[in-house]
CSV table of C-alpha atoms in Angstrom, one decimal:
chain,number,residue,atom,x,y,z
A,86,MET,CA,56.1,37.8,-41.3
A,87,ILE,CA,59.8,38.6,-41.3
A,88,GLU,CA,60.7,41.7,-39.4
A,89,PRO,CA,63.0,44.2,-41.2
A,90,SER,CA,66.5,44.7,-40.0
A,91,LEU,CA,67.1,47.7,-37.6
A,92,LEU,CA,69.2,49.4,-40.3
A,93,GLN,CA,68.8,48.8,-44.0
A,94,VAL,CA,71.1,50.5,-46.5
A,95,ARG,CA,70.5,50.0,-50.2
A,96,GLY,CA,72.6,51.3,-53.1
A,97,LEU,CA,74.0,54.2,-51.1
A,98,SER,CA,76.6,56.3,-52.9
A,99,LYS,CA,78.1,59.8,-52.9
A,100,THR,CA,79.7,61.5,-55.9
A,101,TYR,CA,81.2,65.0,-55.8
A,102,GLN,CA,81.7,67.2,-58.8
A,103,ASN,CA,85.1,69.0,-58.5
A,104,ARG,CA,85.9,72.0,-60.7
A,105,THR,CA,89.0,71.3,-62.7
A,106,GLY,CA,88.8,74.3,-65.0
A,107,LEU,CA,86.6,77.3,-66.0
A,108,PHE,CA,84.0,75.1,-67.7
A,109,ARG,CA,85.1,71.6,-66.6
A,110,ARG,CA,84.2,69.4,-63.7
A,111,GLN,CA,85.4,66.0,-62.6
A,112,ALA,CA,83.3,63.4,-60.9
A,113,VAL,CA,84.9,61.9,-57.8
A,114,GLU,CA,83.3,58.9,-56.2
A,115,ALA,CA,83.6,59.3,-52.4
A,116,ILE,CA,81.4,56.2,-51.9
A,117,LYS,CA,80.6,53.6,-54.5
A,118,PRO,CA,77.1,52.1,-54.3
A,119,LEU,CA,76.9,49.8,-51.2
A,120,SER,CA,74.2,47.9,-49.4
A,121,PHE,CA,74.2,46.3,-45.9
A,122,ASP,CA,71.9,45.3,-43.0
A,123,LEU,CA,72.4,45.6,-39.3
A,124,GLU,CA,70.4,43.7,-36.7
A,125,VAL,CA,69.6,44.8,-33.1
A,126,GLY,CA,72.7,44.6,-30.9
A,127,GLN,CA,75.2,44.1,-33.8
A,128,THR,CA,78.4,46.1,-34.3
A,129,LEU,CA,79.7,47.2,-37.7
A,130,ALA,CA,83.2,48.6,-37.9
A,131,ILE,CA,84.0,50.8,-40.9
A,132,VAL,CA,87.8,50.9,-41.2
A,133,GLY,CA,89.9,52.9,-43.6
A,134,GLU,CA,92.6,55.4,-44.0
A,135,ALA,CA,92.1,59.2,-44.2
A,136,GLY,CA,90.2,60.0,-47.5
A,137,SER,CA,88.8,56.6,-47.9
A,138,GLY,CA,85.2,57.9,-47.5
A,139,LYS,CA,84.4,56.3,-44.1
A,140,SER,CA,83.5,59.7,-42.4
A,141,THR,CA,81.5,60.6,-45.4
A,142,LEU,CA,79.5,57.4,-45.0
A,143,ALA,CA,79.0,58.2,-41.3
A,144,ARG,CA,77.7,61.7,-42.1
A,145,ILE,CA,75.3,60.4,-44.7
A,146,LEU,CA,73.9,57.9,-42.3
A,147,ALA,CA,73.6,60.7,-39.7
A,148,GLY,CA,71.8,62.9,-42.2
A,149,MET,CA,74.5,65.5,-42.3
A,150,ILE,CA,75.3,64.9,-46.0
A,151,GLU,CA,72.8,64.1,-48.7
A,152,PRO,CA,73.6,60.9,-50.7
A,153,THR,CA,73.8,60.9,-54.5
A,154,SER,CA,71.7,57.8,-54.6
A,155,GLY,CA,70.3,55.1,-52.4
A,156,ASP,CA,68.0,54.6,-49.4
A,157,ILE,CA,68.4,54.3,-45.6
A,158,ALA,CA,65.8,52.8,-43.5
A,159,ILE,CA,65.9,52.6,-39.7
A,160,ASP,CA,63.5,50.4,-37.8
A,161,GLY,CA,61.4,50.1,-40.9
A,162,GLN,CA,61.2,53.9,-41.5
A,163,LEU,CA,62.7,55.3,-44.7
A,164,MET,CA,65.0,58.2,-43.8
A,165,VAL,CA,64.4,61.5,-45.7
A,166,HIS,CA,67.3,63.9,-45.9
A,167,GLY,CA,66.5,67.0,-43.9
A,168,ASP,CA,64.1,65.3,-41.5
A,169,TYR,CA,66.4,65.6,-38.6
A,170,GLN,CA,63.7,65.2,-35.9
A,171,THR,CA,62.8,61.7,-37.0
A,172,ARG,CA,66.3,60.6,-37.6
A,173,CYS,CA,67.7,61.9,-34.3
A,174,LYS,CA,65.3,59.8,-32.3
A,175,LEU,CA,66.5,56.6,-34.0
A,176,LEU,CA,70.2,57.3,-34.6
A,177,ARG,CA,72.6,59.3,-32.5
A,178,MET,CA,76.2,60.2,-33.3
A,179,ILE,CA,79.3,60.8,-31.3
A,180,PHE,CA,82.1,62.8,-32.9
A,181,GLN,CA,85.8,62.6,-32.6
A,182,ASP,CA,86.5,65.9,-30.8
A,183,PRO,CA,84.2,66.9,-27.9
A,184,ASN,CA,85.8,70.3,-27.9
A,185,THR,CA,84.1,71.1,-31.1
A,186,SER,CA,80.9,69.0,-30.8
A,187,LEU,CA,79.9,70.3,-27.3
A,188,ASN,CA,78.7,73.9,-26.9
A,189,ARG,CA,81.1,75.4,-24.4
A,190,LYS,CA,78.7,78.2,-23.6
A,191,ILE,CA,76.1,76.1,-21.9
A,192,ARG,CA,76.2,73.7,-18.9
A,193,VAL,CA,76.3,70.0,-19.3
A,194,GLY,CA,72.7,69.6,-17.9
A,195,GLN,CA,71.4,71.9,-20.7
A,196,ILE,CA,73.4,70.1,-23.3
A,197,LEU,CA,71.6,66.8,-22.3
A,198,GLU,CA,68.2,68.4,-21.6
A,199,THR,CA,67.9,70.1,-25.0
A,200,PRO,CA,67.3,66.9,-27.1
A,201,LEU,CA,64.6,65.9,-24.6
A,202,ARG,CA,62.9,69.3,-24.7
A,203,LEU,CA,62.9,69.3,-28.5
A,204,ASN,CA,62.0,65.7,-29.2
A,205,THR,CA,59.8,64.4,-26.3
A,206,GLU,CA,56.7,65.4,-24.3
A,207,MET,CA,58.5,65.0,-21.0
A,208,THR,CA,57.8,67.5,-18.2
A,209,GLU,CA,60.7,69.7,-16.9
A,210,GLU,CA,61.0,67.4,-13.8
A,211,GLU,CA,61.0,64.3,-16.0
A,212,ARG,CA,63.8,65.8,-18.2
A,213,ARG,CA,65.9,66.6,-15.1
A,214,GLU,CA,65.5,63.1,-13.8
A,215,LYS,CA,66.5,61.7,-17.3
A,216,VAL,CA,69.6,63.9,-17.4
A,217,VAL,CA,70.7,62.6,-14.0
A,218,GLN,CA,70.0,59.0,-14.9
A,219,THR,CA,71.9,59.3,-18.1
A,220,LEU,CA,74.9,61.0,-16.5
A,221,ARG,CA,75.1,58.2,-14.0
A,222,MET,CA,74.8,55.7,-16.8
A,223,VAL,CA,78.1,57.0,-18.4
A,224,GLY,CA,79.9,57.1,-15.0
A,225,MET,CA,79.4,60.7,-14.1
A,226,LEU,CA,77.9,62.4,-11.1
A,227,PRO,CA,74.6,64.4,-11.0
A,228,ASP,CA,76.6,67.5,-10.0
A,229,HIS,CA,78.4,67.4,-13.4
A,230,ALA,CA,75.1,68.8,-14.9
A,231,LEU,CA,76.2,72.2,-13.5
A,232,PHE,CA,79.6,72.1,-15.2
A,233,TYR,CA,80.6,73.7,-18.4
A,234,PRO,CA,82.4,71.4,-20.9
A,235,GLN,CA,85.8,73.2,-20.6
A,236,MET,CA,85.7,72.4,-16.8
A,237,LEU,CA,86.0,68.7,-17.5
A,238,SER,CA,88.8,66.5,-18.7
A,239,SER,CA,88.8,65.2,-22.3
A,240,GLY,CA,87.6,61.8,-21.1
A,241,GLN,CA,84.8,63.4,-19.1
A,242,GLN,CA,83.8,65.5,-22.1
A,243,GLN,CA,83.6,62.4,-24.3
A,244,ARG,CA,81.4,60.8,-21.6
A,245,VAL,CA,79.1,63.9,-21.9
A,246,ALA,CA,79.0,63.4,-25.7
A,247,LEU,CA,78.1,59.7,-25.0
A,248,ALA,CA,75.4,60.8,-22.6
A,249,ARG,CA,74.0,63.2,-25.1
A,250,ALA,CA,73.8,60.4,-27.7
A,251,LEU,CA,72.1,58.0,-25.3
A,252,VAL,CA,69.6,60.5,-23.7
A,253,LEU,CA,66.9,59.8,-26.3
A,254,SER,CA,67.3,56.0,-26.0
A,255,PRO,CA,68.2,55.4,-29.6
A,256,GLY,CA,68.5,52.0,-31.2
A,257,LEU,CA,71.5,52.9,-33.3
A,258,LEU,CA,74.7,54.6,-32.2
A,259,LEU,CA,77.2,56.0,-34.7
A,260,LEU,CA,80.8,56.5,-33.4
A,261,ASP,CA,83.1,58.6,-35.6
A,262,GLU,CA,86.5,57.9,-34.1
A,263,PRO,CA,85.4,59.0,-30.6
A,264,LEU,CA,88.4,57.6,-28.8
A,265,SER,CA,91.3,58.7,-31.0
A,266,ALA,CA,91.9,62.0,-29.2
A,267,LEU,CA,92.1,60.4,-25.8
A,268,ASP,CA,95.1,58.9,-24.0
A,269,ALA,CA,95.6,55.2,-24.0
A,270,LEU,CA,94.2,54.5,-20.4
A,271,VAL,CA,91.1,56.6,-20.8
A,272,ARG,CA,90.5,55.1,-24.3
A,273,THR,CA,90.6,51.6,-22.8
A,274,HIS,CA,88.2,52.4,-20.0
A,275,LEU,CA,85.7,54.2,-22.3
A,276,ARG,CA,85.9,51.5,-24.9
A,277,SER,CA,85.0,48.9,-22.3
A,278,GLU,CA,82.1,51.0,-20.9
A,279,ILE,CA,80.7,51.6,-24.4
A,280,ARG,CA,80.8,47.8,-25.0
A,281,ALA,CA,79.0,47.2,-21.7
A,282,LEU,CA,76.3,49.8,-22.4
A,283,GLN,CA,75.8,48.3,-25.9
A,284,GLN,CA,75.2,44.9,-24.4
A,285,ARG,CA,73.0,46.1,-21.5
A,286,LEU,CA,70.9,48.4,-23.7
A,287,GLY,CA,70.8,46.3,-26.8
A,288,ILE,CA,72.2,49.2,-29.0
A,289,THR,CA,73.3,48.6,-32.5
A,290,THR,CA,76.7,50.3,-33.1
A,291,ILE,CA,78.6,51.6,-36.1
A,292,MET,CA,82.2,52.3,-35.3
A,293,VAL,CA,84.2,54.5,-37.8
A,294,THR,CA,87.9,54.2,-37.2
A,295,HIS,CA,91.3,54.1,-39.0
A,296,ASP,CA,92.6,51.6,-36.4
A,297,GLN,CA,91.9,48.0,-37.3
A,298,GLU,CA,93.0,46.8,-33.8
A,299,GLU,CA,90.5,49.2,-32.2
A,300,ALA,CA,87.7,48.0,-34.5
A,301,MET,CA,88.4,44.4,-33.3
A,302,THR,CA,87.9,45.3,-29.7
A,303,MET,CA,84.4,46.9,-30.1
């Protein structure tokens, strides 16, 4: 029996209906029907200019936007739009700007602990241990669990975003231009660490970027 690919996308499309007059609408194809498979440990780069539909595709895969047509299956499970609990255990997303994706009102430890509390049967002690383990995995200290996001540098904030994505041990990581807001040196270090984590953990990665050179280094 042949095992299914980790990610299977079949006939996925998105069409928006834009109003052009009082009684008229114009159909705009953000994503034309596409299909692809990804195996465990593979990396797919989605490269395009602003407005090309790459971020729309990423958000459809993450369950944030409902597709017009098509199916998405992860690890053999058909994804249903609106079933966030199932999807978030299998696929985790890192956004471009941690300033908007991280809740600045709660501490880092709580940011990482919340997905565990909502999606696992771990005890409070087990959750604390997992938070510390995940922080160390992304090159941060256990004491950083006590910090608020705004107390950290932009690179450290994106490490927290990476830790939040990894804390549920997903098989699929979706990166929506997560390095573009960082300076060159931090971007180089973080890119290298993401690659190392992908290889060590066997994570399948989808990288959304406008930079073809960056895509080639992932």
